[in-house]
PDB file of C-alpha atoms in Angstrom:
ATOM      1  CA  UNK A  27     -16.107 -11.215 -12.830  1.00  0.00           C
ATOM      2  CA  UNK A  28     -16.016  -9.539  -9.420  1.00  0.00           C
ATOM      3  CA  UNK A  29     -16.602  -5.776  -9.644  1.00  0.00           C
ATOM      4  CA  UNK A  30     -13.358  -4.727  -7.933  1.00  0.00           C
ATOM      5  CA  UNK A  31     -11.323  -7.165 -10.035  1.00  0.00           C
ATOM      6  CA  UNK A  32     -12.905  -5.758 -13.178  1.00  0.00           C
ATOM      7  CA  UNK A  33     -11.913  -2.217 -12.178  1.00  0.00           C
ATOM      8  CA  UNK A  34      -8.335  -3.267 -11.479  1.00  0.00           C
ATOM      9  CA  UNK A  35      -8.119  -5.014 -14.836  1.00  0.00           C
ATOM     10  CA  UNK A  36      -9.508  -1.901 -16.527  1.00  0.00           C
ATOM     11  CA  UNK A  37      -6.822   0.144 -14.797  1.00  0.00           C
ATOM     12  CA  UNK A  38      -4.290  -2.322 -16.164  1.00  0.00           C
ATOM     13  CA  UNK A  39      -5.528  -1.763 -19.697  1.00  0.00           C
ATOM     14  CA  UNK A  40      -5.430   2.017 -19.277  1.00  0.00           C
ATOM     15  CA  UNK A  41      -1.962   1.990 -17.756  1.00  0.00           C
ATOM     16  CA  UNK A  42      -0.580  -0.329 -20.395  1.00  0.00           C
ATOM     17  CA  UNK A  43      -2.132   1.639 -23.213  1.00  0.00           C
ATOM     18  CA  UNK A  44      -1.077   5.088 -22.065  1.00  0.00           C
ATOM     19  CA  UNK A  45       2.127   4.502 -20.185  1.00  0.00           C
ATOM     20  CA  UNK A  46       3.408   1.059 -21.041  1.00  0.00           C
ATOM     21  CA  UNK A  47       3.352   0.334 -17.291  1.00  0.00           C
ATOM     22  CA  UNK A  48       1.643  -2.014 -14.877  1.00  0.00           C
ATOM     23  CA  UNK A  49      -1.666  -1.753 -13.062  1.00  0.00           C
ATOM     24  CA  UNK A  50      -1.214  -0.334  -9.591  1.00  0.00           C
ATOM     25  CA  UNK A  51      -3.039   0.974  -6.535  1.00  0.00           C
ATOM     26  CA  UNK A  52      -1.417   4.068  -7.813  1.00  0.00           C
ATOM     27  CA  UNK A  53      -0.146   3.492 -11.341  1.00  0.00           C
ATOM     28  CA  UNK A  54       3.334   1.972 -11.320  1.00  0.00           C
ATOM     29  CA  UNK A  55       5.000   5.393 -11.335  1.00  0.00           C
ATOM     30  CA  UNK A  56       3.043   6.423  -8.252  1.00  0.00           C
ATOM     31  CA  UNK A  57       4.175   3.382  -6.278  1.00  0.00           C
ATOM     32  CA  UNK A  58       7.742   3.907  -7.444  1.00  0.00           C
ATOM     33  CA  UNK A  59       7.575   7.531  -6.330  1.00  0.00           C
ATOM     34  CA  UNK A  60       6.463   6.510  -2.825  1.00  0.00           C
ATOM     35  CA  UNK A  61       9.336   4.022  -2.498  1.00  0.00           C
ATOM     36  CA  UNK A  62      12.012   6.290  -3.967  1.00  0.00           C
ATOM     37  CA  UNK A  63      10.925   9.236  -1.808  1.00  0.00           C
ATOM     38  CA  UNK A  64      11.025   7.140   1.357  1.00  0.00           C
ATOM     39  CA  UNK A  65      14.465   5.746   0.486  1.00  0.00           C
ATOM     40  CA  UNK A  66      15.827   9.252  -0.006  1.00  0.00           C
ATOM     41  CA  UNK A  67      15.018  10.145   3.613  1.00  0.00           C
ATOM     42  CA  UNK A  68      16.358   7.089   5.427  1.00  0.00           C
ATOM     43  CA  UNK A  69      18.727   8.038   8.264  1.00  0.00           C
ATOM     44  CA  UNK A  70      22.378   7.038   8.312  1.00  0.00           C
ATOM     45  CA  UNK A  71      21.877   4.249  10.845  1.00  0.00           C
ATOM     46  CA  UNK A  72      19.975   2.140   8.315  1.00  0.00           C
ATOM     47  CA  UNK A  73      22.300  -0.114   6.260  1.00  0.00           C
ATOM     48  CA  UNK A  74      23.913   1.570   3.289  1.00  0.00           C
ATOM     49  CA  UNK A  75      22.675  -1.031   0.806  1.00  0.00           C
ATOM     50  CA  UNK A  76      19.106  -0.148   1.785  1.00  0.00           C
ATOM     51  CA  UNK A  77      19.614   3.620   1.840  1.00  0.00           C
ATOM     52  CA  UNK A  78      21.147   3.427  -1.629  1.00  0.00           C
ATOM     53  CA  UNK A  79      18.580   0.934  -2.900  1.00  0.00           C
ATOM     54  CA  UNK A  80      15.924   3.398  -4.031  1.00  0.00           C
ATOM     55  CA  UNK A  81      15.953   2.165  -7.627  1.00  0.00           C
ATOM     56  CA  UNK A  82      15.488  -1.449  -6.542  1.00  0.00           C
ATOM     57  CA  UNK A  83      12.911  -0.620  -3.876  1.00  0.00           C
ATOM     58  CA  UNK A  84      10.959   1.340  -6.486  1.00  0.00           C
ATOM     59  CA  UNK A  85      10.987  -1.597  -8.906  1.00  0.00           C
ATOM     60  CA  UNK A  86       9.927  -4.136  -6.279  1.00  0.00           C
ATOM     61  CA  UNK A  87       7.105  -1.842  -5.169  1.00  0.00           C
ATOM     62  CA  UNK A  88       5.326  -2.788  -8.377  1.00  0.00           C
ATOM     63  CA  UNK A  89       5.430  -6.543  -7.791  1.00  0.00           C
ATOM     64  CA  UNK A  90       2.103  -6.942  -5.937  1.00  0.00           C
ATOM     65  CA  UNK A  91       0.319  -5.619  -9.019  1.00  0.00           C
ATOM     66  CA  UNK A  92       2.336  -7.866 -11.303  1.00  0.00           C
ATOM     67  CA  UNK A  93       1.068 -10.762  -9.198  1.00  0.00           C
ATOM     68  CA  UNK A  94      -2.459  -9.860 -10.306  1.00  0.00           C
ATOM     69  CA  UNK A  95      -1.688 -10.933 -13.872  1.00  0.00           C
ATOM     70  CA  UNK A  96      -4.917 -12.512 -15.114  1.00  0.00           C
ATOM     71  CA  UNK A  97      -3.082 -15.706 -16.138  1.00  0.00           C
ATOM     72  CA  UNK A  98      -1.897 -16.281 -12.547  1.00  0.00           C
ATOM     73  CA  UNK A  99      -5.168 -17.752 -11.360  1.00  0.00           C
ATOM     74  CA  UNK A 100      -4.007 -18.972  -7.933  1.00  0.00           C
ATOM     75  CA  UNK A 101      -1.718 -16.041  -7.175  1.00  0.00           C
ATOM     76  CA  UNK A 102      -4.124 -13.356  -8.366  1.00  0.00           C
ATOM     77  CA  UNK A 103      -6.976 -14.528  -6.147  1.00  0.00           C
ATOM     78  CA  UNK A 104      -4.682 -14.910  -3.137  1.00  0.00           C
ATOM     79  CA  UNK A 105      -3.291 -11.412  -3.706  1.00  0.00           C
ATOM     80  CA  UNK A 106      -6.329  -9.309  -4.579  1.00  0.00           C
ATOM     81  CA  UNK A 107      -7.566  -8.598  -1.032  1.00  0.00           C
ATOM     82  CA  UNK A 108      -4.160  -7.378   0.118  1.00  0.00           C
ATOM     83  CA  UNK A 109      -4.562  -4.055  -1.683  1.00  0.00           C
ATOM     84  CA  UNK A 110      -7.584  -2.587   0.098  1.00  0.00           C
ATOM     85  CA  UNK A 111      -9.824  -2.560   3.142  1.00  0.00           C
ATOM     86  CA  UNK A 112     -13.469  -1.569   2.722  1.00  0.00           C
ATOM     87  CA  UNK A 113     -13.916  -0.219   6.233  1.00  0.00           C
ATOM     88  CA  UNK A 114     -17.708  -0.039   5.925  1.00  0.00           C
ATOM     89  CA  UNK A 115     -17.813  -3.811   5.445  1.00  0.00           C
ATOM     90  CA  UNK A 116     -16.317  -4.469   8.880  1.00  0.00           C
ATOM     91  CA  UNK A 117     -19.680  -3.318  10.327  1.00  0.00           C
ATOM     92  CA  UNK A 118     -17.985  -1.266  13.039  1.00  0.00           C
ATOM     93  CA  UNK A 119     -15.699  -4.106  14.116  1.00  0.00           C
ATOM     94  CA  UNK A 120     -11.912  -4.113  14.019  1.00  0.00           C
ATOM     95  CA  UNK A 121      -9.645  -6.785  12.639  1.00  0.00           C
ATOM     96  CA  UNK A 122      -7.964  -8.836  15.399  1.00  0.00           C
ATOM     97  CA  UNK A 123      -4.449  -7.680  16.273  1.00  0.00           C
ATOM     98  CA  UNK A 124      -3.162 -11.256  16.127  1.00  0.00           C
ATOM     99  CA  UNK A 125      -2.795 -12.640  12.619  1.00  0.00           C
ATOM    100  CA  UNK A 126      -4.482 -12.934   9.244  1.00  0.00           C
ATOM    101  CA  UNK A 127      -6.302 -16.188  10.001  1.00  0.00           C
ATOM    102  CA  UNK A 128      -8.123 -14.729  12.986  1.00  0.00           C
ATOM    103  CA  UNK A 129      -9.192 -11.906  10.680  1.00  0.00           C
ATOM    104  CA  UNK A 130     -10.447 -14.339   8.064  1.00  0.00           C
ATOM    105  CA  UNK A 131     -12.318 -16.255  10.754  1.00  0.00           C
ATOM    106  CA  UNK A 132     -14.010 -13.037  11.899  1.00  0.00           C
ATOM    107  CA  UNK A 133     -15.087 -12.048   8.396  1.00  0.00           C
ATOM    108  CA  UNK A 134     -16.335 -15.519   7.453  1.00  0.00           C
ATOM    109  CA  UNK A 135     -17.807 -16.508  10.809  1.00  0.00           C
ATOM    110  CA  UNK A 136     -19.118 -13.318  12.399  1.00  0.00           C
ATOM    111  CA  UNK A 137     -19.749 -11.029   9.439  1.00  0.00           C
ATOM    112  CA  UNK A 138     -20.727 -13.750   6.940  1.00  0.00           C
ATOM    113  CA  UNK A 139     -18.700 -12.033   4.227  1.00  0.00           C
ATOM    114  CA  UNK A 140     -15.826 -12.950   1.946  1.00  0.00           C
ATOM    115  CA  UNK A 141     -12.403 -11.613   3.013  1.00  0.00           C
ATOM    116  CA  UNK A 142     -11.311 -10.987  -0.587  1.00  0.00           C
ATOM    117  CA  UNK A 143     -14.269  -8.592  -0.899  1.00  0.00           C
ATOM    118  CA  UNK A 144     -13.731  -6.882   2.462  1.00  0.00           C
ATOM    119  CA  UNK A 145      -9.945  -6.615   2.008  1.00  0.00           C
ATOM    120  CA  UNK A 146      -6.918  -7.589   4.093  1.00  0.00           C
ATOM    121  CA  UNK A 147      -4.631  -4.580   3.591  1.00  0.00           C
ATOM    122  CA  UNK A 148      -3.506  -4.109   7.232  1.00  0.00           C
ATOM    123  CA  UNK A 149      -2.359  -7.712   7.425  1.00  0.00           C
ATOM    124  CA  UNK A 150      -0.378  -7.376   4.192  1.00  0.00           C
ATOM    125  CA  UNK A 151       1.394  -4.279   5.529  1.00  0.00           C
ATOM    126  CA  UNK A 152       2.304  -5.768   8.894  1.00  0.00           C
ATOM    127  CA  UNK A 153       3.330  -9.133   7.441  1.00  0.00           C
ATOM    128  CA  UNK A 154       5.820  -7.505   5.082  1.00  0.00           C
ATOM    129  CA  UNK A 155       7.035  -5.195   7.829  1.00  0.00           C
ATOM    130  CA  UNK A 156       7.830  -8.314   9.855  1.00  0.00           C
ATOM    131  CA  UNK A 157       9.500 -10.020   6.884  1.00  0.00           C
ATOM    132  CA  UNK A 158      11.725  -6.971   6.496  1.00  0.00           C
ATOM    133  CA  UNK A 159      12.491  -7.030  10.230  1.00  0.00           C
ATOM    134  CA  UNK A 160      13.646 -10.645   9.922  1.00  0.00           C
ATOM    135  CA  UNK A 161      15.748  -9.731   6.888  1.00  0.00           C
ATOM    136  CA  UNK A 162      17.424  -6.880   8.763  1.00  0.00           C
ATOM    137  CA  UNK A 163      18.149  -9.246  11.652  1.00  0.00           C
ATOM    138  CA  UNK A 164      19.914 -11.573   9.222  1.00  0.00           C
ATOM    139  CA  UNK A 165      21.993  -8.660   7.969  1.00  0.00           C
ATOM    140  CA  UNK A 166      23.046  -7.805  11.512  1.00  0.00           C
ATOM    141  CA  UNK A 167      24.125 -11.402  12.089  1.00  0.00           C
ATOM    142  CA  UNK A 168      25.792 -11.929   8.705  1.00  0.00           C
ATOM    143  CA  UNK A 169      26.668  -8.495   7.255  1.00  0.00           C
ATOM    144  CA  UNK A 170      28.891 -10.009   4.545  1.00  0.00           C
ATOM    145  CA  UNK A 171      26.258 -12.410   3.229  1.00  0.00           C
ATOM    146  CA  UNK A 172      25.383 -10.964  -0.183  1.00  0.00           C
ATOM    147  CA  UNK A 173      22.062 -12.827  -0.339  1.00  0.00           C
ATOM    148  CA  UNK A 174      20.589 -10.899   2.566  1.00  0.00           C
ATOM    149  CA  UNK A 175      20.483  -7.406   0.995  1.00  0.00           C
ATOM    150  CA  UNK A 176      18.573  -8.800  -1.966  1.00  0.00           C
ATOM    151  CA  UNK A 177      15.755 -10.166   0.169  1.00  0.00           C
ATOM    152  CA  UNK A 178      15.625  -7.025   2.309  1.00  0.00           C
ATOM    153  CA  UNK A 179      15.118  -4.925  -0.819  1.00  0.00           C
ATOM    154  CA  UNK A 180      12.397  -7.255  -2.081  1.00  0.00           C
ATOM    155  CA  UNK A 181      10.551  -7.200   1.247  1.00  0.00           C
ATOM    156  CA  UNK A 182      10.981  -3.456   1.642  1.00  0.00           C
ATOM    157  CA  UNK A 183       9.815  -2.724  -1.881  1.00  0.00           C
ATOM    158  CA  UNK A 184       6.784  -4.980  -1.547  1.00  0.00           C
ATOM    159  CA  UNK A 185       5.888  -3.300   1.737  1.00  0.00           C
ATOM    160  CA  UNK A 186       6.055   0.074  -0.036  1.00  0.00           C
ATOM    161  CA  UNK A 187       3.349  -1.057  -2.421  1.00  0.00           C
ATOM    162  CA  UNK A 188       0.851  -1.791   0.330  1.00  0.00           C
ATOM    163  CA  UNK A 189       1.648   1.378   2.269  1.00  0.00           C
ATOM    164  CA  UNK A 190       1.067   3.312  -0.940  1.00  0.00           C
ATOM    165  CA  UNK A 191      -2.295   1.608  -1.335  1.00  0.00           C
ATOM    166  CA  UNK A 192      -3.222   2.569   2.228  1.00  0.00           C
ATOM    167  CA  UNK A 193      -2.601   6.239   1.422  1.00  0.00           C
ATOM    168  CA  UNK A 194      -4.991   6.147  -1.545  1.00  0.00           C
ATOM    169  CA  UNK A 195      -8.409   6.920   0.000  1.00  0.00           C
ATOM    170  CA  UNK A 196     -10.397   4.858  -2.501  1.00  0.00           C
ATOM    171  CA  UNK A 197      -8.584   1.738  -1.273  1.00  0.00           C
ATOM    172  CA  UNK A 198     -10.412   2.103   2.054  1.00  0.00           C
ATOM    173  CA  UNK A 199     -14.027   2.040   0.867  1.00  0.00           C
ATOM    174  CA  UNK A 200     -16.627   0.004  -0.959  1.00  0.00           C
ATOM    175  CA  UNK A 201     -17.226   3.196  -2.986  1.00  0.00           C
ATOM    176  CA  UNK A 202     -13.865   2.668  -4.664  1.00  0.00           C
ATOM    177  CA  UNK A 203     -15.113   3.433  -8.185  1.00  0.00           C
ATOM    178  CA  UNK A 204     -18.294   5.442  -7.930  1.00  0.00           C
ATOM    179  CA  UNK A 205     -21.334   5.506  -5.672  1.00  0.00           C
ATOM    180  CA  UNK A 206     -24.339   3.270  -6.215  1.00  0.00           C
ATOM    181  CA  UNK A 207     -27.590   5.154  -6.773  1.00  0.00           C
ATOM    182  CA  UNK A 208     -31.144   4.026  -5.908  1.00  0.00           C
ATOM    183  CA  UNK A 209     -31.942   3.548  -9.609  1.00  0.00           C
ATOM    184  CA  UNK A 210     -29.068   1.087 -10.003  1.00  0.00           C
ATOM    185  CA  UNK A 211     -26.684   3.465 -11.743  1.00  0.00           C
ATOM    186  CA  UNK A 212     -23.206   4.300 -10.453  1.00  0.00           C
ATOM    187  CA  UNK A 213     -22.414   7.984 -10.011  1.00  0.00           C
ATOM    188  CA  UNK A 214     -18.866   9.115 -10.917  1.00  0.00           C
ATOM    189  CA  UNK A 215     -17.798   5.713 -12.151  1.00  0.00           C
ATOM    190  CA  UNK A 216     -14.195   5.912 -13.350  1.00  0.00           C
ATOM    191  CA  UNK A 217     -12.951   7.991 -10.425  1.00  0.00           C
ATOM    192  CA  UNK A 218     -10.621   5.216  -9.263  1.00  0.00           C
ATOM    193  CA  UNK A 219      -8.474   5.295 -12.385  1.00  0.00           C
ATOM    194  CA  UNK A 220      -8.363   9.097 -12.263  1.00  0.00           C
ATOM    195  CA  UNK A 221      -6.956   9.146  -8.725  1.00  0.00           C
ATOM    196  CA  UNK A 222      -4.665   6.170  -9.403  1.00  0.00           C
ATOM    197  CA  UNK A 223      -3.084   7.804 -12.401  1.00  0.00           C
ATOM    198  CA  UNK A 224      -2.850  11.338 -11.043  1.00  0.00           C
ATOM    199  CA  UNK A 225       0.701  11.213  -9.589  1.00  0.00           C
ATOM    200  CA  UNK A 226       2.195   9.771 -12.750  1.00  0.00           C
ATOM    201  CA  UNK A 227       0.192  11.829 -15.240  1.00  0.00           C
ATOM    202  CA  UNK A 228       0.907  15.056 -13.381  1.00  0.00           C
ATOM    203  CA  UNK A 229       4.588  14.383 -12.740  1.00  0.00           C
ATOM    204  CA  UNK A 230       4.623  14.225  -8.958  1.00  0.00           C
ATOM    205  CA  UNK A 231       8.286  13.431  -8.324  1.00  0.00           C
ATOM    206  CA  UNK A 232      10.164  11.704  -5.489  1.00  0.00           C
ATOM    207  CA  UNK A 233      12.107  14.938  -4.954  1.00  0.00           C
ATOM    208  CA  UNK A 234       9.021  16.963  -4.046  1.00  0.00           C
ATOM    209  CA  UNK A 235       7.408  14.100  -2.148  1.00  0.00           C
ATOM    210  CA  UNK A 236      10.371  13.537   0.172  1.00  0.00           C
ATOM    211  CA  UNK A 237      10.917  17.167   1.202  1.00  0.00           C
ATOM    212  CA  UNK A 238      10.784  17.494   4.974  1.00  0.00           C
ATOM    213  CA  UNK A 239      10.093  13.825   5.694  1.00  0.00           C
ATOM    214  CA  UNK A 240      11.895  12.453   8.747  1.00  0.00           C
ATOM    215  CA  UNK A 241      11.959   8.845   9.900  1.00  0.00           C
ATOM    216  CA  UNK A 242      10.062   8.154  13.126  1.00  0.00           C
ATOM    217  CA  UNK A 243       9.963   5.019  15.240  1.00  0.00           C
ATOM    218  CA  UNK A 244       6.500   3.468  15.529  1.00  0.00           C
ATOM    219  CA  UNK A 245       5.682   2.103  18.980  1.00  0.00           C
ATOM    220  CA  UNK A 246       2.725  -0.102  18.011  1.00  0.00           C
ATOM    221  CA  UNK A 247       2.817  -0.992  14.330  1.00  0.00           C
ATOM    222  CA  UNK A 248      -0.591  -2.692  14.153  1.00  0.00           C
ATOM    223  CA  UNK A 249      -2.407   0.229  15.782  1.00  0.00           C
ATOM    224  CA  UNK A 250      -0.463   2.770  13.730  1.00  0.00           C
ATOM    225  CA  UNK A 251      -1.290   1.063  10.443  1.00  0.00           C
ATOM    226  CA  UNK A 252      -4.992   0.776  11.226  1.00  0.00           C
ATOM    227  CA  UNK A 253      -5.151   4.388  12.407  1.00  0.00           C
ATOM    228  CA  UNK A 254      -3.453   5.430   9.161  1.00  0.00           C
ATOM    229  CA  UNK A 255      -6.014   3.537   7.068  1.00  0.00           C
ATOM    230  CA  UNK A 256      -8.878   5.083   9.055  1.00  0.00           C
ATOM    231  CA  UNK A 257      -7.417   8.560   8.498  1.00  0.00           C
ATOM    232  CA  UNK A 258      -7.038   7.859   4.789  1.00  0.00           C
ATOM    233  CA  UNK A 259     -10.732   6.934   4.763  1.00  0.00           C
ATOM    234  CA  UNK A 260     -11.618  10.486   5.840  1.00  0.00           C
ATOM    235  CA  UNK A 261     -10.349  11.822   2.492  1.00  0.00           C
ATOM    236  CA  UNK A 262     -12.846   9.923   0.334  1.00  0.00           C
ATOM    237  CA  UNK A 263     -15.308  12.813   0.107  1.00  0.00           C
ATOM    238  CA  UNK A 264     -12.548  15.135  -1.088  1.00  0.00           C
ATOM    239  CA  UNK A 265     -11.698  12.726  -3.916  1.00  0.00           C
ATOM    240  CA  UNK A 266     -15.319  12.816  -5.059  1.00  0.00           C
ATOM    241  CA  UNK A 267     -15.492  16.603  -4.739  1.00  0.00           C
ATOM    242  CA  UNK A 268     -12.441  17.095  -6.934  1.00  0.00           C
ATOM    243  CA  UNK A 269     -13.786  14.621  -9.473  1.00  0.00           C
ATOM    244  CA  UNK A 270     -17.189  16.310  -9.619  1.00  0.00           C
ATOM    245  CA  UNK A 271     -15.446  19.639 -10.211  1.00  0.00           C
ATOM    246  CA  UNK A 272     -13.345  18.176 -13.023  1.00  0.00           C
ATOM    247  CA  UNK A 273     -10.164  18.809 -11.032  1.00  0.00           C
ATOM    248  CA  UNK A 274      -8.854  15.284 -11.483  1.00  0.00           C
ATOM    249  CA  UNK A 275      -9.115  15.502 -15.275  1.00  0.00           C
ATOM    250  CA  UNK A 276      -7.783  19.083 -15.402  1.00  0.00           C
ATOM    251  CA  UNK A 277      -5.755  19.520 -12.216  1.00  0.00           C
ATOM    252  CA  UNK A 278      -5.957  22.658 -10.151  1.00  0.00           C
ATOM    253  CA  UNK A 279      -3.393  23.789  -7.590  1.00  0.00           C
ATOM    254  CA  UNK A 280      -5.721  22.470  -4.889  1.00  0.00           C
ATOM    255  CA  UNK A 281      -6.281  19.026  -6.409  1.00  0.00           C
ATOM    256  CA  UNK A 282      -2.587  18.561  -7.117  1.00  0.00           C
ATOM    257  CA  UNK A 283      -1.719  19.560  -3.552  1.00  0.00           C
ATOM    258  CA  UNK A 284      -4.300  17.089  -2.252  1.00  0.00           C
ATOM    259  CA  UNK A 285      -2.919  14.141  -4.215  1.00  0.00           C
ATOM    260  CA  UNK A 286       0.651  15.178  -3.391  1.00  0.00           C
ATOM    261  CA  UNK A 287      -0.356  15.086   0.266  1.00  0.00           C
ATOM    262  CA  UNK A 288      -1.639  11.532  -0.064  1.00  0.00           C
ATOM    263  CA  UNK A 289       1.559  10.411  -1.801  1.00  0.00           C
ATOM    264  CA  UNK A 290       3.617  12.096   0.921  1.00  0.00           C
ATOM    265  CA  UNK A 291       1.538  10.306   3.556  1.00  0.00           C
ATOM    266  CA  UNK A 292       2.304   6.985   1.876  1.00  0.00           C
ATOM    267  CA  UNK A 293       6.011   7.802   1.726  1.00  0.00           C
ATOM    268  CA  UNK A 294       6.032   8.799   5.409  1.00  0.00           C
ATOM    269  CA  UNK A 295       4.354   5.554   6.451  1.00  0.00           C
ATOM    270  CA  UNK A 296       6.803   3.589   4.322  1.00  0.00           C
ATOM    271  CA  UNK A 297       9.794   5.435   5.749  1.00  0.00           C
ATOM    272  CA  UNK A 298       8.619   4.936   9.331  1.00  0.00           C
ATOM    273  CA  UNK A 299       7.965   1.216   8.874  1.00  0.00           C
ATOM    274  CA  UNK A 300      11.350   0.626   7.216  1.00  0.00           C
ATOM    275  CA  UNK A 301      13.093   2.516  10.020  1.00  0.00           C
ATOM    276  CA  UNK A 302      11.109   0.740  12.741  1.00  0.00           C
ATOM    277  CA  UNK A 303      11.906  -2.639  11.173  1.00  0.00           C
ATOM    278  CA  UNK A 304      15.624  -1.830  11.333  1.00  0.00           C
ATOM    279  CA  UNK A 305      15.424  -0.755  14.984  1.00  0.00           C
ATOM    280  CA  UNK A 306      13.347  -3.760  15.978  1.00  0.00           C
ATOM    281  CA  UNK A 307      15.719  -6.173  14.260  1.00  0.00           C
ATOM    282  CA  UNK A 308      18.431  -5.344  16.806  1.00  0.00           C
ATOM    283  CA  UNK A 309      16.562  -7.107  19.621  1.00  0.00           C
ATOM    284  CA  UNK A 310      14.949  -9.901  17.633  1.00  0.00           C
ATOM    285  CA  UNK A 311      15.568 -13.361  19.132  1.00  0.00           C
ATOM    286  CA  UNK A 312      17.386 -16.033  17.153  1.00  0.00           C
ATOM    287  CA  UNK A 313      15.165 -17.614  14.494  1.00  0.00           C
ATOM    288  CA  UNK A 314      15.886 -21.121  15.585  1.00  0.00           C
TER     289      UNK A 314
END
């Protein structure tokens, strides 16, 4: 079993045993909090069905982890790389700003690595942003078609999962669950589940996450998403510091504020991408 897959399955067991939930980049409650907080701050120009769809967006934000069900052998393997990007494994290169298949070609051909081990998170984010943009276009063209809001909520909720993953620093590094030592041991193994479960275990709510968030238009989505992931990567050391101090097991004001900040960052990215998708949909050419 691949190491990262094993950790995600362990998180699934922990989440199911303690909370009756689903395995998540954050636990299911953390992803739901990101989506609900972002929905609460959508401006009036965004369609009402979407602004009022926080409950549905929150539910759909859990779907990418449901797709990792161990019985779904095709779907699980296709999905697993979408949740992370181990920036160290790009060897200083950047993913092409074209499409997923150019990225896969780079990882296979130039880096001689497997994309599902390096991660494809930025592509997952931008692909679902574009799916939502297409859905919003359809709503503009056929505002009375009741099928369209359903797909917009699904796309928007799924997007919220990946943006939440991007805000979790351990989804940006090969040191996602401890650091390998020269003697072959792994120092601080188990940290991933501690950070994942923190928002839900410590009752970080959508109400406190959304305070002060304002939707902003993103000019270059691909660059913005990759810059966000790189910034998230800078918080890895802080995760390990809090864990070493025991502040993830027994939260302090500082550790709670740190994790709250990461959840807020995920909600802000989600909010901005939803808003940008709506604005972009106005000038989208006809599909056909």
